Amino acid sequence: MRHLLSMADLDRAEILRILDTAVTMHEVQHREVKKLPTLRGRTIINFFFEDSTRTRSSFELAGKWMSADTINLTGKGTSVSKGESLRDTVRTIDAMGVDMMVIRHMASGAPAQIAQWTGCSIVNAGDGTHEHPSQALLDAYTMRARLGDLEGRHVAIVGDLTHSRVLRSNLLCLRSLGARVTLVAPPTLMPSGIGPWSDTDGFATSYELDDVLPSVDAVMMLRVQRERMGGGFFPTAREYAVTYGLTTARLRRLPEHAVICHPGPMNRGLEISGDAADAAQSLVLDQVSAGVAVRMSILYHLLAGEGSDQ
Ligand code: ASP
């Protein structure tokens, strides 16, 4: 495995290998001295053209805790702001002899294109509305840690599906792991081509959150991505919160064992209430913690593990 561009790059066995290695990596996080020599002498550039808190800092920590040399770049403060083309920018970085670029970009497909232009390993850290594979892997890790094997488990993915790269990666990942997925969104935020209850692709859809919640093992609330919305996708924020938000009242519809996930950043009071975000069933901070371990595992498998091309 040379690149991680899409969850479609990984089969079930590879996903499980990454998740199992992440369990070992997670132990490092709880040590006093957080350092493994595994990637000594390797150089990783985290190139984030779009904002990020969790993904950027966890990729940086993952690299550092494995002793790689890591550098962080953003569009601002580089020659991108002087009008340099994406191709010239990444080829310039590549010419310095880096081993890996972790790329976040507002254009869907940018990491795949960069993989064609450069000789290093490319990790997609979120591209437009396309994919966010490391997020799907950390979500699977977090749900497995609480629920066990995801085979046959029912996961509802709820909210702004149209604009969500997290959705696309999670669908691929959860399907590979044998989970049953129901997508819930208002008709305006249901991606085109997906109609109600057409489960030919291994998932069901619904416009009714209240009908779906009582049978879930996990509910994944997705952020309303206002920055990607050109027009009015719902009448008012209040109406959205009442109809599709995980409100405090709605928590009662969840089975006792069911868990709540959200990739962050959360719009508290919109897609998720403060009570739901902080409930005992909420795994939001477990997701953040798993993010570092899972990204360490990804770096390991791409740069040092058996089958890496380096
Ligand atoms: N942090 C995730 C992403 O970058 C989810 C979100 O922004 O809503 O896609």
XYZ file of N, CA, C and O in Angstrom, residues 101-250:
600
model
N 3.229 13.063 1.873
C 2.459 14.298 2.045
C 1.056 13.924 2.512
O 0.406 13.068 1.895
N 0.646 14.543 3.600
C -0.729 14.393 4.081
C -1.456 15.641 3.583
O -1.084 16.762 3.932
N -2.451 15.436 2.737
C -3.059 16.578 2.039
C -4.517 16.782 2.431
O -5.317 15.843 2.385
N -4.849 17.992 2.813
C -6.259 18.401 2.880
C -6.456 19.497 1.853
O -5.680 20.460 1.796
N -7.508 19.353 1.062
C -7.724 20.323 -0.014
C -9.218 20.497 -0.242
O -9.996 19.561 -0.074
N -9.608 21.714 -0.641
C -11.046 21.981 -0.856
C -11.562 21.353 -2.145
O -12.775 21.247 -2.334
N -10.671 20.915 -3.023
C -11.128 20.323 -4.283
C -11.169 18.794 -4.160
O -10.173 18.165 -3.800
N -12.321 18.212 -4.470
C -12.438 16.755 -4.483
C -11.455 16.213 -5.517
O -11.377 16.728 -6.630
N -10.702 15.205 -5.152
C -9.779 14.584 -6.113
C -8.370 15.161 -6.090
O -7.468 14.613 -6.739
N -8.146 16.247 -5.333
C -6.802 16.857 -5.332
C -5.714 15.875 -4.864
O -4.668 15.772 -5.512
N -5.922 15.123 -3.773
C -4.851 14.203 -3.349
C -4.530 13.147 -4.423
O -3.357 12.816 -4.636
N -5.554 12.650 -5.106
C -5.319 11.647 -6.163
C -4.510 12.270 -7.296
O -3.602 11.644 -7.867
N -4.812 13.512 -7.615
C -4.066 14.207 -8.667
C -2.610 14.427 -8.226
O -1.673 14.194 -9.002
N -2.420 14.801 -6.984
C -1.068 15.043 -6.465
C -0.252 13.739 -6.474
O 0.951 13.745 -6.733
N -0.944 12.628 -6.220
C -0.243 11.326 -6.257
C 0.328 11.046 -7.647
O 1.328 10.341 -7.786
N -0.288 11.597 -8.679
C 0.209 11.412 -10.052
C 1.414 12.325 -10.325
O 2.225 12.030 -11.174
N 1.458 13.432 -9.630
C 2.489 14.432 -9.909
C 3.768 14.218 -9.099
O 4.785 14.840 -9.387
N 3.668 13.447 -8.006
C 4.817 13.346 -7.099
C 5.215 11.886 -6.902
O 4.481 10.976 -7.290
N 6.355 11.686 -6.271
C 6.828 10.312 -6.063
C 6.637 9.820 -4.648
O 6.983 8.678 -4.337
N 6.092 10.664 -3.764
C 5.981 10.245 -2.361
C 4.604 9.638 -2.069
O 3.716 9.662 -2.915
N 4.472 9.087 -0.880
C 3.173 8.554 -0.444
C 2.216 9.709 -0.192
O 2.621 10.720 0.401
N 0.978 9.543 -0.596
C -0.016 10.598 -0.358
C -1.133 10.047 0.534
O -1.667 8.964 0.276
N -1.459 10.815 1.562
C -2.607 10.482 2.398
C -3.649 11.585 2.216
O -3.333 12.769 2.341
N -4.857 11.173 1.928
C -5.970 12.111 1.802
C -6.507 12.438 3.194
O -7.082 11.582 3.866
N -6.325 13.670 3.620
C -6.827 14.093 4.941
C -8.122 14.886 4.790
O -8.454 15.719 5.639
N -8.855 14.628 3.700
C -10.126 15.311 3.455
C -10.042 16.134 2.190
O -9.283 17.100 2.137
N -10.789 15.717 1.151
C -10.771 16.475 -0.111
C -12.193 16.850 -0.518
O -12.993 16.018 -0.918
N -12.488 18.147 -0.397
C -13.797 18.656 -0.804
C -14.921 17.857 -0.175
O -14.903 17.561 1.022
N -15.888 17.470 -1.004
C -17.001 16.664 -0.501
C -16.775 15.190 -0.830
O -17.692 14.384 -0.761
N -15.551 14.821 -1.174
C -15.278 13.471 -1.657
C -15.050 12.456 -0.545
O -15.926 11.657 -0.232
N -13.859 12.495 0.097
C -13.570 11.455 1.095
C -12.696 11.954 2.229
O -11.987 12.971 2.102
N -12.714 11.206 3.307
C -11.898 11.501 4.485
C -11.585 10.147 5.138
O -12.120 9.814 6.200
N -10.734 9.366 4.481
C -10.560 7.978 4.929
C -10.052 7.813 6.360
O -10.507 6.902 7.064
N -9.144 8.672 6.811
C -8.638 8.460 8.180
C -9.749 8.705 9.208
O -9.754 8.108 10.284
N -10.718 9.560 8.875
C -11.850 9.787 9.776
C -12.710 8.518 9.865
O -13.118 8.106 10.951
N -12.963 7.889 8.715
C -13.781 6.670 8.732
C -13.086 5.571 9.537
O -13.730 4.830 10.280
N -11.765 5.489 9.408
C -11.032 4.460 10.148
C -11.085 4.726 11.653
O -11.260 3.805 12.447
N -10.964 5.992 12.039
C -11.004 6.272 13.482
C -12.421 6.112 14.018
O -12.617 5.718 15.179
N -13.420 6.379 13.182
C -14.808 6.146 13.611
C -15.036 4.647 13.839
O -15.630 4.246 14.844
N -14.551 3.842 12.900
C -14.715 2.387 13.039
C -13.970 1.895 14.281
O -14.482 1.072 15.051
N -12.782 2.423 14.503
C -11.986 2.029 15.675
C -12.773 2.326 16.960
O -12.872 1.502 17.859
N -13.333 3.531 17.020
C -14.028 3.975 18.230
C -15.291 3.138 18.472
O -15.561 2.711 19.590
N -16.037 2.887 17.405
C -17.275 2.104 17.575
C -16.951 0.660 17.956
O -17.590 0.071 18.804
N -15.906 0.105 17.332
C -15.504 -1.272 17.664
C -15.062 -1.381 19.119
O -15.324 -2.371 19.792
N -14.342 -0.351 19.585
C -13.831 -0.403 20.959
C -14.994 -0.497 21.942
O -14.886 -1.136 22.986
N -16.132 0.101 21.608
C -17.270 0.088 22.525
C -18.259 -1.046 22.238
O -18.798 -1.666 23.134
N -18.455 -1.321 20.916
C -19.519 -2.268 20.548
C -18.995 -3.645 20.163
O -19.758 -4.579 19.996
N -17.681 -3.774 19.973
C -17.124 -5.029 19.459
C -17.242 -5.058 17.940
O -17.425 -4.022 17.292
N -17.166 -6.261 17.374
C -17.243 -6.451 15.920
C -18.445 -5.679 15.344
O -19.546 -5.736 15.899
N -18.227 -5.004 14.229
C -19.324 -4.204 13.658
C -20.207 -4.996 12.685
O -21.214 -4.467 12.205
N -19.843 -6.211 12.402
C -20.644 -7.076 11.519
C -22.091 -7.126 12.029
O -22.334 -7.487 13.186
N -23.038 -6.724 11.176
C -24.454 -6.792 11.542
C -24.931 -5.657 12.442
O -26.120 -5.554 12.745
N -24.036 -4.801 12.897
C -24.453 -3.675 13.746
C -25.158 -2.620 12.892
O -24.833 -2.461 11.716
N -26.083 -1.904 13.496
C -26.857 -0.899 12.757
C -26.325 0.497 13.077
O -26.354 0.930 14.228
N -25.810 1.178 12.059
C -25.269 2.527 12.244
C -26.112 3.507 11.424
O -26.294 3.317 10.216
N -26.634 4.541 12.085
C -27.344 5.598 11.347
C -26.391 6.770 11.161
O -25.721 7.186 12.105
N -26.319 7.250 9.935
C -25.497 8.437 9.654
C -26.473 9.555 9.304
O -27.277 9.414 8.365
N -26.428 10.627 10.076
C -27.520 11.606 10.062
C -27.025 13.018 9.782
O -26.055 13.462 10.399
N -27.705 13.721 8.883
C -27.439 15.153 8.769
C -27.150 15.615 7.356
O -27.792 15.185 6.396
N -26.146 16.455 7.257
C -25.808 17.085 5.978
C -24.984 16.113 5.128
O -23.762 16.220 5.030
N -25.679 15.160 4.540
C -24.989 14.092 3.811
C -24.424 14.600 2.486
O -23.363 14.159 2.040
N -25.141 15.515 1.869
C -24.726 16.001 0.548
C -23.317 16.562 0.556
O -22.547 16.342 -0.365
N -22.971 17.274 1.626
C -21.676 17.953 1.639
C -20.612 17.194 2.419
O -19.551 17.733 2.685
N -20.911 15.949 2.787
C -20.020 15.275 3.737
C -19.083 14.244 3.126
O -19.505 13.208 2.639
N -17.787 14.534 3.225
C -16.781 13.531 2.818
C -16.689 12.429 3.876
O -16.293 11.312 3.586
N -17.055 12.773 5.123
C -17.035 11.766 6.190
C -18.047 10.663 5.864
O -17.793 9.480 6.049
N -19.213 11.074 5.348
C -20.234 10.098 4.966
C -19.681 9.122 3.934
O -19.794 7.906 4.078
N -19.082 9.658 2.881
C -18.656 8.791 1.772
C -17.627 7.765 2.234
O -17.702 6.593 1.903
N -16.661 8.205 3.044
C -15.651 7.255 3.522
C -16.257 6.261 4.503
O -15.919 5.080 4.490
N -17.170 6.749 5.344
C -17.782 5.836 6.309
C -18.644 4.765 5.655
O -18.671 3.627 6.097
N -19.352 5.156 4.598
C -20.185 4.171 3.915
C -19.327 3.023 3.407
O -19.653 1.851 3.593
N -18.205 3.373 2.757
C -17.322 2.339 2.218
C -16.747 1.481 3.340
O -16.701 0.253 3.255
N -16.314 2.141 4.402
C -15.665 1.426 5.501
C -16.666 0.522 6.233
O -16.400 -0.666 6.460
N -17.817 1.072 6.563
C -18.797 0.297 7.329
C -19.329 -0.877 6.516
O -19.603 -1.950 7.039
N -19.453 -0.659 5.215
C -19.915 -1.743 4.347
C -18.885 -2.871 4.330
O -19.227 -4.039 4.428
N -17.594 -2.505 4.236
C -16.543 -3.532 4.254
C -16.559 -4.299 5.568
O -16.218 -5.473 5.606
N -16.924 -3.624 6.653
C -16.911 -4.282 7.967
C -18.230 -4.993 8.266
O -18.412 -5.544 9.345
N -19.174 -4.942 7.326
C -20.413 -5.704 7.466
C -21.487 -5.031 8.294
O -22.450 -5.682 8.708
N -21.334 -3.719 8.552
C -22.375 -3.030 9.329
C -23.568 -2.718 8.426
O -23.439 -2.652 7.210
N -24.728 -2.545 9.055
C -25.944 -2.156 8.351
C -26.069 -0.650 8.525
O -26.017 -0.166 9.664
N -26.175 0.076 7.429
C -26.155 1.538 7.530
C -27.488 2.126 7.083
O -28.041 1.711 6.063
N -27.999 3.072 7.853
C -29.154 3.851 7.404
C -28.752 5.321 7.337
O -28.188 5.861 8.300
N -29.006 5.915 6.198
C -28.708 7.340 6.016
C -29.973 8.137 6.301
O -31.036 7.830 5.765
N -29.840 9.154 7.126
C -31.010 9.974 7.483
C -30.689 11.438 7.207
O -29.683 11.963 7.701
N -31.534 12.069 6.431
C -31.336 13.496 6.105
C -32.635 14.054 5.565
O -33.498 13.295 5.112
N -32.773 15.386 5.593
C -33.913 15.957 4.868
C -33.700 15.729 3.376
O -32.548 15.577 2.946
N -34.773 15.690 2.594
C -34.620 15.415 1.153
C -33.607 16.330 0.483
O -32.871 15.902 -0.396
N -33.498 17.573 0.949
C -32.570 18.518 0.308
C -31.108 18.207 0.611
O -30.217 18.703 -0.069
N -30.862 17.423 1.632
C -29.470 17.115 1.983
C -29.140 15.636 1.793
O -28.099 15.152 2.235
N -30.066 14.918 1.137
C -29.820 13.511 0.773
C -29.107 13.562 -0.581
O -29.622 14.174 -1.523
N -27.910 12.974 -0.705
C -27.202 13.082 -1.985
C -28.059 12.573 -3.146
O -28.810 11.611 -2.980
N -27.955 13.223 -4.296
C -28.801 12.811 -5.418
C -28.431 11.394 -5.840
O -27.292 10.975 -5.718
N -29.425 10.681 -6.302
C -29.184 9.287 -6.674
C -29.492 8.338 -5.538
O -29.553 7.133 -5.718
N -29.696 8.883 -4.332
C -30.057 8.026 -3.205
C -31.494 8.353 -2.835
O -31.790 9.454 -2.384
N -32.403 7.421 -3.055
C -33.822 7.675 -2.744
C -34.203 6.919 -1.496
O -33.450 6.085 -1.033
N -35.382 7.189 -0.947
C -35.766 6.513 0.284
C -35.873 4.997 0.104
O -36.430 4.518 -0.871
N -35.307 4.283 1.031
C -35.403 2.831 1.119
C -34.909 2.085 -0.105
O -35.352 0.990 -0.405
N -34.008 2.684 -0.860
C -33.377 1.930 -1.945
C -32.096 1.372 -1.378
O -31.148 2.104 -1.153
N -32.092 0.095 -1.021
C -30.882 -0.387 -0.374
C -30.063 -1.292 -1.278
O -29.387 -2.193 -0.828
N -30.113 -0.982 -2.557
C -29.351 -1.799 -3.509
C -27.851 -1.702 -3.253
O -27.109 -2.596 -3.590
N -27.410 -0.610 -2.670
C -25.986 -0.454 -2.401
C -25.614 -0.857 -0.987
O -24.560 -0.497 -0.490
N -26.471 -1.558 -0.327
C -26.125 -2.048 1.002
C -26.459 -1.078 2.110
O -25.990 -1.225 3.219
N -27.267 -0.080 1.817
C -27.696 0.807 2.892
C -29.133 1.221 2.637
O -29.623 1.147 1.523
N -29.788 1.649 3.719
C -31.160 2.146 3.600
C -31.143 3.653 3.810
O -30.149 4.202 4.291
N -32.214 4.292 3.427
C -32.308 5.734 3.663
C -33.646 6.056 4.323
O -34.612 5.302 4.175
N -33.663 7.157 5.046
C -34.919 7.579 5.681
C -34.906 9.084 5.860
O -33.849 9.692 6.014
N -36.102 9.656 5.859
C -36.237 11.074 6.179
C -36.697 11.255 7.636
O -36.883 12.363 8.093
N -36.910 10.141 8.334
C -37.523 10.191 9.677
C -36.560 9.707 10.748
O -36.461 8.515 11.032
N -35.871 10.620 11.383
C -34.899 10.256 12.408
C -35.543 9.472 13.558
O -34.980 8.487 14.043
N -36.740 9.903 13.964
C -37.386 9.251 15.115
C -37.688 7.775 14.858
O -37.687 6.970 15.774
N -37.940 7.418 13.603
C -38.230 6.015 13.281
C -36.977 5.163 13.344
O -37.025 3.965 13.599
N -35.841 5.770 13.068
C -34.592 4.998 12.926
C -33.891 4.796 14.274
O -33.345 3.732 14.552
N -33.944 5.819 15.123
C -33.145 5.791 16.367
C -33.356 4.552 17.255
O -32.382 4.013 17.783
N -34.608 4.056 17.433
C -34.786 2.950 18.380
C -34.038 1.666 18.005
O -33.851 0.799 18.855
N -33.597 1.534 16.753
C -32.948 0.265 16.381
C -31.443 0.413 16.134
O -30.806 -0.516 15.654
N -30.864 1.561 16.466
C -29.438 1.729 16.136
C -28.533 1.209 17.254
O -28.914 1.162 18.427
N -27.333 0.817 16.829
C -26.258 0.550 17.792
C -25.375 1.794 17.912
O -24.729 2.008 18.926
N -25.341 2.564 16.833
C -24.557 3.807 16.847
C -25.251 4.827 15.971
O -25.803 4.486 14.921
N -25.212 6.069 16.414
C -25.734 7.148 15.576
C -24.617 8.164 15.379
O -23.971 8.593 16.324
N -24.353 8.442 14.104
C -23.263 9.361 13.767
C -23.894 10.645 13.253
O -24.539 10.655 12.204
N -23.755 11.707 14.029
C -24.340 12.993 13.646
C -23.307 13.762 12.826
O -22.156 13.903 13.244
N -23.699 14.252 11.674
C -22.753 15.003 10.838
C -23.049 16.494 10.908
O -24.201 16.911 11.049
N -21.991 17.244 10.758
C -22.103 18.708 10.891
C -22.864 19.313 9.705
O -22.689 18.884 8.561
N -23.681 20.295 9.992
C -24.280 21.109 8.929
C -23.161 22.008 8.395
O -22.638 22.849 9.123
N -22.759 21.773 7.153
C -21.559 22.441 6.609
C -21.953 23.722 5.872
O -22.021 23.756 4.642
N -22.188 24.752 6.648
C -22.663 25.999 6.056
C -21.681 26.552 5.024
O -22.078 27.198 4.066
N -20.381 26.299 5.222
C -19.389 26.861 4.302
C -19.486 26.239 2.908
O -18.950 26.780 1.948
N -20.156 25.080 2.798
C -20.311 24.455 1.483
C -21.713 24.667 0.910
O -22.064 24.094 -0.110
N -22.548 25.422 1.632
C -23.937 25.574 1.198
C -24.128 26.887 0.460
O -23.904 27.952 1.035
N -24.552 26.788 -0.792
C -24.818 28.003 -1.549
C -26.162 28.606 -1.181
O -26.311 29.810 -1.036
N -27.157 27.760 -0.977
C -28.515 28.286 -0.796
C -29.150 27.780 0.479
O -28.488 27.241 1.350
N -30.459 27.957 0.580
C -31.175 27.525 1.770
C -31.551 26.055 1.642
O -32.449 25.698 0.895
N -30.875 25.194 2.370
C -31.176 23.764 2.298
C -32.251 23.361 3.298
O -32.785 22.278 3.245
N -32.522 24.263 4.268
C -33.627 24.028 5.196
C -34.124 25.398 5.645
O -33.371 26.378 5.620
N -35.417 25.476 6.049
C -36.020 26.778 6.316
C -35.307 27.576 7.407
O -34.894 28.701 7.186
N -35.147 26.981 8.589
C -34.479 27.713 9.673
C -33.634 26.716 10.468
O -33.897 25.506 10.458
N -32.642 27.258 11.162
C -31.792 26.401 11.996
C -32.649 25.705 13.053
O -32.459 24.535 13.365
N -33.630 26.421 13.575
C -34.474 25.842 14.624
C -35.267 24.644 14.089
O -35.345 23.601 14.711
N -35.794 24.820 12.882
C -36.570 23.715 12.307
C -35.660 22.498 12.050
O -36.034 21.353 12.288
N -34.442 22.773 11.587
C -33.505 21.658 11.357
C -33.234 20.924 12.677
O -33.271 19.701 12.750
N -32.942 21.721 13.718
C -32.606 21.117 15.016
C -33.761 20.253 15.528
O -33.552 19.144 16.030
N -34.985 20.748 15.348
C -36.145 20.015 15.855
C -36.379 18.735 15.050
O -36.729 17.689 15.592
N -36.146 18.802 13.747
C -36.486 17.651 12.895
C -35.339 16.657 12.772
O -35.550 15.451 12.762
N -34.110 17.150 12.658
C -32.972 16.254 12.379
C -31.857 16.322 13.414
O -30.866 15.608 13.299
N -32.009 17.167 14.426
C -30.960 17.253 15.438
C -31.107 16.146 16.471
O -32.207 15.660 16.732
N -29.984 15.748 17.062
C -30.056 14.822 18.199
C -30.292 15.685 19.436
O -29.366 16.113 20.111
N -31.580 15.961 19.653
C -31.971 16.843 20.760
C -31.949 16.055 22.069
O -31.893 14.814 22.067
N -32.048 16.777 23.142
C -32.057 16.129 24.455
C -33.263 15.181 24.560
O -33.138 14.054 25.036
N -34.415 15.624 24.062
C -35.614 14.785 24.125
C -35.423 13.499 23.320
O -35.861 12.420 23.715
N -34.739 13.627 22.202
C -34.565 12.469 21.319
C -33.610 11.410 21.892
O -33.638 10.258 21.462
